[in-house]
PDB file of C-alpha atoms in Angstrom:
ATOM      1  CA  MET A 180     219.400  51.967  41.480  1.00 53.00           C
ATOM      2  CA  THR A 181     221.817  53.222  38.861  1.00 50.00           C
ATOM      3  CA  THR A 182     223.652  50.945  36.420  1.00 55.00           C
ATOM      4  CA  ALA A 183     227.066  51.975  35.156  1.00 54.00           C
ATOM      5  CA  ASN A 184     227.385  49.440  32.331  1.00 57.00           C
ATOM      6  CA  ASP A 185     226.751  51.910  29.523  1.00 59.00           C
ATOM      7  CA  ASN A 186     229.784  53.992  30.495  1.00 77.00           C
ATOM      8  CA  ILE A 187     232.278  51.439  31.825  1.00 81.00           C
ATOM      9  CA  GLY A 188     233.831  50.953  28.405  1.00 86.00           C
ATOM     10  CA  SER A 189     234.285  54.656  27.768  1.00 87.00           C
ATOM     11  CA  ARG A 190     235.831  55.143  31.212  1.00 85.00           C
ATOM     12  CA  LEU A 191     238.259  52.301  30.627  1.00 89.00           C
ATOM     13  CA  ARG A 192     239.178  53.792  27.254  1.00 90.00           C
ATOM     14  CA  SER A 193     239.648  57.262  28.764  1.00 89.00           C
ATOM     15  CA  ALA A 194     241.901  55.845  31.505  1.00 88.00           C
ATOM     16  CA  ARG A 195     243.954  53.940  28.932  1.00 91.00           C
ATOM     17  CA  GLU A 196     244.355  56.951  26.653  1.00 91.00           C
ATOM     18  CA  ALA A 197     245.220  59.237  29.595  1.00 89.00           C
ATOM     19  CA  ARG A 198     248.113  56.906  30.405  1.00 89.00           C
ATOM     20  CA  GLY A 199     249.251  56.719  26.797  1.00 90.00           C
ATOM     21  CA  ILE A 200     248.931  52.926  26.616  1.00 91.00           C
ATOM     22  CA  SER A 201     247.864  51.243  23.390  1.00 92.00           C
ATOM     23  CA  LEU A 202     244.815  49.014  23.276  1.00 92.00           C
ATOM     24  CA  ARG A 203     246.971  46.120  22.129  1.00 91.00           C
ATOM     25  CA  LYS A 204     249.396  46.569  25.051  1.00 92.00           C
ATOM     26  CA  VAL A 205     246.597  46.616  27.652  1.00 91.00           C
ATOM     27  CA  ALA A 206     244.984  43.564  26.067  1.00 90.00           C
ATOM     28  CA  GLN A 207     248.321  41.737  26.233  1.00 89.00           C
ATOM     29  CA  GLU A 208     248.801  42.576  29.923  1.00 88.00           C
ATOM     30  CA  VAL A 209     245.237  41.584  30.815  1.00 85.00           C
ATOM     31  CA  GLY A 210     245.346  38.382  28.774  1.00 83.00           C
ATOM     32  CA  VAL A 211     242.506  39.056  26.334  1.00 86.00           C
ATOM     33  CA  SER A 212     242.453  39.750  22.605  1.00 89.00           C
ATOM     34  CA  ALA A 213     242.634  43.310  21.301  1.00 90.00           C
ATOM     35  CA  SER A 214     239.288  42.799  19.562  1.00 90.00           C
ATOM     36  CA  MET A 215     237.687  41.684  22.841  1.00 88.00           C
ATOM     37  CA  LEU A 216     239.031  44.743  24.659  1.00 90.00           C
ATOM     38  CA  SER A 217     237.800  46.952  21.825  1.00 91.00           C
ATOM     39  CA  GLN A 218     234.302  45.499  22.246  1.00 89.00           C
ATOM     40  CA  VAL A 219     234.440  46.228  25.982  1.00 88.00           C
ATOM     41  CA  GLU A 220     235.566  49.809  25.388  1.00 89.00           C
ATOM     42  CA  THR A 221     232.780  50.412  22.861  1.00 89.00           C
ATOM     43  CA  GLY A 222     230.124  48.859  25.102  1.00 85.00           C
ATOM     44  CA  LYS A 223     229.434  45.927  22.785  1.00 85.00           C
ATOM     45  CA  SER A 224     230.566  43.395  25.392  1.00 84.00           C
ATOM     46  CA  GLN A 225     230.786  43.247  29.190  1.00 82.00           C
ATOM     47  CA  PRO A 226     233.925  41.960  30.921  1.00 82.00           C
ATOM     48  CA  SER A 227     233.988  39.157  33.446  1.00 80.00           C
ATOM     49  CA  VAL A 228     234.912  39.856  37.072  1.00 79.00           C
ATOM     50  CA  ALA A 229     238.438  38.586  36.439  1.00 78.00           C
ATOM     51  CA  THR A 230     238.875  40.748  33.341  1.00 83.00           C
ATOM     52  CA  LEU A 231     237.430  43.811  35.079  1.00 82.00           C
ATOM     53  CA  TYR A 232     239.817  43.426  38.023  1.00 78.00           C
ATOM     54  CA  SER A 233     242.753  42.954  35.652  1.00 82.00           C
ATOM     55  CA  LEU A 234     241.810  46.067  33.688  1.00 85.00           C
ATOM     56  CA  ALA A 235     241.395  48.082  36.879  1.00 81.00           C
ATOM     57  CA  ASN A 236     244.820  46.955  38.105  1.00 81.00           C
ATOM     58  CA  VAL A 237     246.621  47.559  34.802  1.00 86.00           C
ATOM     59  CA  LEU A 238     245.032  50.995  34.355  1.00 87.00           C
ATOM     60  CA  ALA A 239     245.285  51.839  38.074  1.00 82.00           C
ATOM     61  CA  ILE A 240     241.658  52.863  38.500  1.00 81.00           C
ATOM     62  CA  SER A 241     239.221  52.216  41.334  1.00 75.00           C
ATOM     63  CA  VAL A 242     235.702  50.800  41.414  1.00 69.00           C
ATOM     64  CA  ASP A 243     234.481  54.329  42.144  1.00 70.00           C
ATOM     65  CA  GLN A 244     236.050  55.575  38.927  1.00 75.00           C
ATOM     66  CA  LEU A 245     234.502  52.735  36.930  1.00 73.00           C
ATOM     67  CA  LEU A 246     231.125  53.720  38.356  1.00 69.00           C
ATOM     68  CA  GLY A 247     231.705  57.353  37.457  1.00 68.00           C
ATOM     69  CA  LEU A 248     231.623  58.591  41.049  1.00 63.00           C
ATOM     70  CA  GLU A 249     233.368  61.918  41.429  1.00 55.00           C
ATOM     71  CA  PRO A 250     236.018  62.140  44.178  1.00 53.00           C
ATOM     72  CA  GLU A 251     235.068  64.295  47.110  1.00 50.00           C
ATOM     73  CA  PRO A 252     236.920  67.591  47.537  1.00 50.00           C
ATOM     74  CA  PRO A 253     239.508  67.670  50.340  1.00 48.00           C
ATOM     75  CA  SER A 254     237.995  68.441  53.721  1.00 50.00           C
ATOM     76  CA  VAL A 255     239.322  69.319  57.154  1.00 49.00           C
ATOM     77  CA  GLU A 256     236.542  67.196  58.580  1.00 50.00           C
ATOM     78  CA  THR A 257     237.885  64.175  60.413  1.00 47.00           C
ATOM     79  CA  ARG A 258     236.905  60.728  59.232  1.00 52.00           C
ATOM     80  CA  THR A 259     235.314  59.860  62.593  1.00 57.00           C
ATOM     81  CA  ALA A 260     232.942  62.800  62.185  1.00 62.00           C
ATOM     82  CA  ARG A 261     231.691  61.620  58.794  1.00 73.00           C
ATOM     83  CA  LEU A 262     228.538  59.702  58.013  1.00 81.00           C
ATOM     84  CA  ASP A 263     228.121  58.103  54.603  1.00 82.00           C
ATOM     85  CA  LEU A 264     224.490  57.028  54.217  1.00 86.00           C
ATOM     86  CA  GLN A 265     223.394  55.334  51.019  1.00 86.00           C
ATOM     87  CA  ARG A 266     219.908  53.963  50.348  1.00 90.00           C
ATOM     88  CA  GLY A 267     219.558  50.596  48.656  1.00 86.00           C
ATOM     89  CA  ALA A 268     217.826  52.130  45.651  1.00 86.00           C
ATOM     90  CA  GLU A 269     220.852  54.394  45.158  1.00 83.00           C
ATOM     91  CA  ASN A 270     223.467  51.626  44.938  1.00 87.00           C
ATOM     92  CA  PRO A 271     225.547  52.116  41.768  1.00 84.00           C
ATOM     93  CA  ALA A 272     225.629  48.745  40.018  1.00 85.00           C
ATOM     94  CA  ILE A 273     227.655  46.927  37.396  1.00 84.00           C
ATOM     95  CA  GLU A 274     226.149  43.992  35.474  1.00 86.00           C
ATOM     96  CA  MET A 275     228.953  41.782  34.248  1.00 82.00           C
ATOM     97  CA  GLU A 276     229.264  38.967  31.800  1.00 71.00           C
ATOM     98  CA  ASN A 277     227.712  35.616  32.696  1.00 75.00           C
ATOM     99  CA  GLY A 278     225.301  36.825  35.381  1.00 87.00           C
ATOM    100  CA  VAL A 279     227.519  38.537  37.962  1.00 91.00           C
ATOM    101  CA  ARG A 280     226.330  41.799  39.524  1.00 92.00           C
ATOM    102  CA  TRP A 281     228.219  44.246  41.735  1.00 89.00           C
ATOM    103  CA  GLU A 282     226.466  46.885  43.814  1.00 91.00           C
ATOM    104  CA  ARG A 283     228.790  49.416  45.388  1.00 87.00           C
ATOM    105  CA  LEU A 284     227.933  49.986  49.072  1.00 89.00           C
ATOM    106  CA  ALA A 285     228.474  53.104  51.176  1.00 82.00           C
ATOM    107  CA  MET A 286     232.134  53.469  52.082  1.00 72.00           C
ATOM    108  CA  GLY A 287     233.030  57.056  51.311  1.00 65.00           C
ATOM    109  CA  GLN A 288     234.945  58.189  48.259  1.00 61.00           C
ATOM    110  CA  ARG A 289     238.237  57.869  50.114  1.00 62.00           C
ATOM    111  CA  GLY A 290     237.428  54.808  52.185  1.00 67.00           C
ATOM    112  CA  PRO A 291     240.053  52.076  52.624  1.00 74.00           C
ATOM    113  CA  ALA A 292     238.061  49.274  50.976  1.00 80.00           C
ATOM    114  CA  ASP A 293     235.968  48.261  48.003  1.00 83.00           C
ATOM    115  CA  ALA A 294     232.629  47.367  49.642  1.00 88.00           C
ATOM    116  CA  LEU A 295     230.260  45.444  47.394  1.00 92.00           C
ATOM    117  CA  LEU A 296     226.989  43.534  47.416  1.00 95.00           C
ATOM    118  CA  VAL A 297     227.684  40.739  44.940  1.00 96.00           C
ATOM    119  CA  THR A 298     225.205  38.402  43.256  1.00 97.00           C
ATOM    120  CA  TYR A 299     226.113  35.316  41.219  1.00 97.00           C
ATOM    121  CA  GLN A 300     223.269  33.895  39.164  1.00 97.00           C
ATOM    122  CA  PRO A 301     223.147  30.084  38.722  1.00 97.00           C
ATOM    123  CA  GLY A 302     226.007  29.044  36.467  1.00 94.00           C
ATOM    124  CA  ALA A 303     227.852  32.337  36.894  1.00 94.00           C
ATOM    125  CA  SER A 304     231.519  32.577  37.815  1.00 92.00           C
ATOM    126  CA  SER A 305     234.065  35.322  38.357  1.00 89.00           C
ATOM    127  CA  SER A 306     235.892  34.172  35.226  1.00 82.00           C
ATOM    128  CA  VAL A 307     233.993  32.918  32.195  1.00 72.00           C
ATOM    129  CA  GLU A 308     237.319  31.763  30.784  1.00 75.00           C
ATOM    130  CA  GLY A 309     237.708  29.358  33.710  1.00 80.00           C
ATOM    131  CA  LYS A 310     240.979  30.997  34.758  1.00 82.00           C
ATOM    132  CA  LEU A 311     241.786  31.778  38.375  1.00 89.00           C
ATOM    133  CA  MET A 312     242.317  35.495  39.000  1.00 85.00           C
ATOM    134  CA  ARG A 313     244.571  37.385  41.372  1.00 85.00           C
ATOM    135  CA  HIS A 314     244.773  41.028  42.400  1.00 82.00           C
ATOM    136  CA  ALA A 315     246.094  43.236  45.182  1.00 81.00           C
ATOM    137  CA  GLY A 316     244.411  43.360  48.589  1.00 88.00           C
ATOM    138  CA  GLN A 317     242.832  41.245  51.290  1.00 93.00           C
ATOM    139  CA  GLU A 318     239.406  39.830  50.416  1.00 94.00           C
ATOM    140  CA  TYR A 319     236.567  39.256  52.891  1.00 96.00           C
ATOM    141  CA  ALA A 320     233.203  37.745  51.976  1.00 97.00           C
ATOM    142  CA  TYR A 321     230.034  36.898  53.898  1.00 98.00           C
ATOM    143  CA  LEU A 322     227.368  34.885  52.089  1.00 98.00           C
ATOM    144  CA  LEU A 323     223.804  36.045  52.711  1.00 98.00           C
ATOM    145  CA  SER A 324     221.946  33.509  50.585  1.00 98.00           C
ATOM    146  CA  GLY A 325     222.508  30.682  48.150  1.00 98.00           C
ATOM    147  CA  GLU A 326     225.673  28.643  47.724  1.00 98.00           C
ATOM    148  CA  ILE A 327     228.960  29.501  46.072  1.00 98.00           C
ATOM    149  CA  THR A 328     232.168  27.587  45.414  1.00 98.00           C
ATOM    150  CA  LEU A 329     235.569  29.150  46.006  1.00 97.00           C
ATOM    151  CA  GLN A 330     238.544  27.699  44.166  1.00 96.00           C
ATOM    152  CA  ILE A 331     241.814  28.990  45.609  1.00 96.00           C
ATOM    153  CA  ASP A 332     245.214  27.614  44.676  1.00 93.00           C
ATOM    154  CA  PHE A 333     244.573  23.854  44.550  1.00 91.00           C
ATOM    155  CA  GLU A 334     241.764  23.904  47.114  1.00 94.00           C
ATOM    156  CA  GLU A 335     237.992  24.068  46.701  1.00 96.00           C
ATOM    157  CA  HIS A 336     235.519  25.251  49.341  1.00 98.00           C
ATOM    158  CA  VAL A 337     231.722  25.495  49.271  1.00 98.00           C
ATOM    159  CA  LEU A 338     230.231  28.503  51.079  1.00 98.00           C
ATOM    160  CA  ARG A 339     226.605  28.543  52.204  1.00 98.00           C
ATOM    161  CA  ALA A 340     224.417  31.242  53.756  1.00 98.00           C
ATOM    162  CA  GLY A 341     226.043  32.429  56.981  1.00 98.00           C
ATOM    163  CA  ASP A 342     229.544  31.317  55.977  1.00 98.00           C
ATOM    164  CA  SER A 343     232.388  33.800  55.649  1.00 98.00           C
ATOM    165  CA  VAL A 344     235.885  33.696  54.216  1.00 98.00           C
ATOM    166  CA  HIS A 345     239.059  35.783  54.161  1.00 97.00           C
ATOM    167  CA  PHE A 346     242.169  35.365  52.031  1.00 96.00           C
ATOM    168  CA  ASP A 347     245.006  37.256  50.379  1.00 95.00           C
ATOM    169  CA  SER A 348     243.677  38.248  46.947  1.00 91.00           C
ATOM    170  CA  SER A 349     247.103  37.760  45.378  1.00 91.00           C
ATOM    171  CA  ARG A 350     246.431  34.004  45.665  1.00 94.00           C
ATOM    172  CA  PRO A 351     244.867  32.633  42.454  1.00 94.00           C
ATOM    173  CA  HIS A 352     241.132  32.248  43.049  1.00 94.00           C
ATOM    174  CA  MET A 353     237.720  32.024  41.420  1.00 94.00           C
ATOM    175  CA  PHE A 354     234.124  32.083  42.666  1.00 96.00           C
ATOM    176  CA  SER A 355     231.374  30.131  40.890  1.00 96.00           C
ATOM    177  CA  ASN A 356     227.713  29.364  41.522  1.00 97.00           C
ATOM    178  CA  ARG A 357     227.076  25.717  40.709  1.00 96.00           C
ATOM    179  CA  GLY A 358     223.660  25.688  42.386  1.00 95.00           C
ATOM    180  CA  SER A 359     220.153  26.393  41.100  1.00 96.00           C
ATOM    181  CA  ASP A 360     219.541  29.589  43.102  1.00 97.00           C
ATOM    182  CA  PRO A 361     221.257  32.993  43.032  1.00 98.00           C
ATOM    183  CA  ALA A 362     224.077  33.443  45.552  1.00 98.00           C
ATOM    184  CA  THR A 363     224.353  36.859  47.204  1.00 98.00           C
ATOM    185  CA  GLY A 364     226.911  38.133  49.679  1.00 98.00           C
ATOM    186  CA  VAL A 365     228.808  41.137  50.963  1.00 97.00           C
ATOM    187  CA  TRP A 366     232.403  41.525  49.782  1.00 95.00           C
ATOM    188  CA  PHE A 367     235.167  43.761  51.095  1.00 92.00           C
ATOM    189  CA  VAL A 368     238.512  44.091  49.330  1.00 88.00           C
ATOM    190  CA  VAL A 369     240.919  45.958  51.604  1.00 88.00           C
ATOM    191  CA  GLY A 370     244.229  47.279  50.329  1.00 79.00           C
ATOM    192  CA  ARG A 371     243.530  47.225  46.598  1.00 63.00           C
ATOM    193  CA  ARG A 372     242.782  50.956  46.646  1.00 52.00           C
ATOM    194  CA  ASP A 373     246.185  51.680  48.222  1.00 53.00           C
ATOM    195  CA  GLN A 374     247.846  49.611  45.513  1.00 49.00           C
ATOM    196  CA  THR A 375     245.862  51.492  42.871  1.00 44.00           C
ATOM    197  CA  THR A 376     247.114  54.805  44.226  1.00 39.00           C
ATOM    198  CA  GLN A 377     250.708  53.579  44.124  1.00 41.00           C
ATOM    199  CA  LYS A 378     250.280  52.405  40.531  1.00 43.00           C
ATOM    200  CA  VAL A 379     248.786  55.730  39.530  1.00 39.00           C
ATOM    201  CA  GLU A 380     251.874  57.481  40.860  1.00 40.00           C
ATOM    202  CA  ARG A 381     254.111  55.161  38.862  1.00 41.00           C
ATOM    203  CA  LYS A 382     252.056  55.628  35.716  1.00 41.00           C
ATOM    204  CA  VAL A 383     252.026  59.444  35.700  1.00 38.00           C
ATOM    205  CA  PRO A 384     253.313  60.489  32.233  1.00 40.00           C
ATOM    206  CA  PRO A 385     256.839  61.972  32.074  1.00 39.00           C
ATOM    207  CA  PRO A 386     257.179  65.764  32.490  1.00 38.00           C
ATOM    208  CA  ARG A 387     257.190  66.410  28.743  1.00 40.00           C
ATOM    209  CA  ALA A 388     253.689  64.915  28.446  1.00 43.00           C
ATOM    210  CA  VAL A 389     252.096  67.523  30.729  1.00 36.00           C
ATOM    211  CA  ARG A 390     252.155  71.294  30.810  1.00 37.00           C
ATOM    212  CA  SER A 391     253.241  71.790  34.424  1.00 36.00           C
ATOM    213  CA  ALA A 392     253.875  70.170  37.799  1.00 39.00           C
ATOM    214  CA  VAL A 393     250.549  71.599  38.901  1.00 40.00           C
ATOM    215  CA  GLU A 394     248.844  69.563  36.197  1.00 41.00           C
ATOM    216  CA  VAL A 395     250.536  66.413  37.506  1.00 37.00           C
ATOM    217  CA  LEU A 396     249.182  67.116  40.987  1.00 40.00           C
ATOM    218  CA  HIS A 397     245.719  67.725  39.593  1.00 44.00           C
ATOM    219  CA  ARG A 398     245.864  64.400  37.774  1.00 43.00           C
ATOM    220  CA  LEU A 399     246.883  62.582  40.937  1.00 40.00           C
ATOM    221  CA  ASP A 400     244.110  64.283  42.907  1.00 44.00           C
ATOM    222  CA  SER A 401     241.557  63.248  40.295  1.00 46.00           C
ATOM    223  CA  PHE A 402     242.221  59.585  41.000  1.00 39.00           C
ATOM    224  CA  ASP A 403     240.242  58.349  43.991  1.00 42.00           C
TER     225      ASP A 403
END
């Protein structure tokens, strides 16, 4: 199983610099200090789930890009004819702050969803700051083991093994493990990738920042 932690910071920094956004500006939009973001970019600190999602949304990058997975070349092959097989030992993984782990599941480089095997260690939460997060997409989760608490808007729900949940991810929410055992489940976030693509198109630098229209197209193609 590969772990992408060592390179997440450098990829975030590269995405920020490619868009010509200052570290201070990104930190302001995400809601963290510039020094904290600098530590993340240099690999001295790991972001929380909430911070990682915020960074991905602000910089318009996908989970695949954070994991360093190269986009597949265009193919005339139809999607129904494809088979994406990924062994458990090959799952790219991200270890986040406060005991949260993401393992990216097989979904194809151009699939419509972020598919993840997520583990929350006891005491872990999606936001160490205690703030509810929100992001684009529809979120689906199925809990395999353990117990996890979902706070959404002003409601609170406890999910146990076998329970599932779906909600609009733009609603403020936070997951936390208040139990004594790890909580593991399968998560799908549908629609966030489409939003990322739209944001990438809006964030393409003006013509004077690139050498040609062809370069603009290449940049767009390089994003998921």
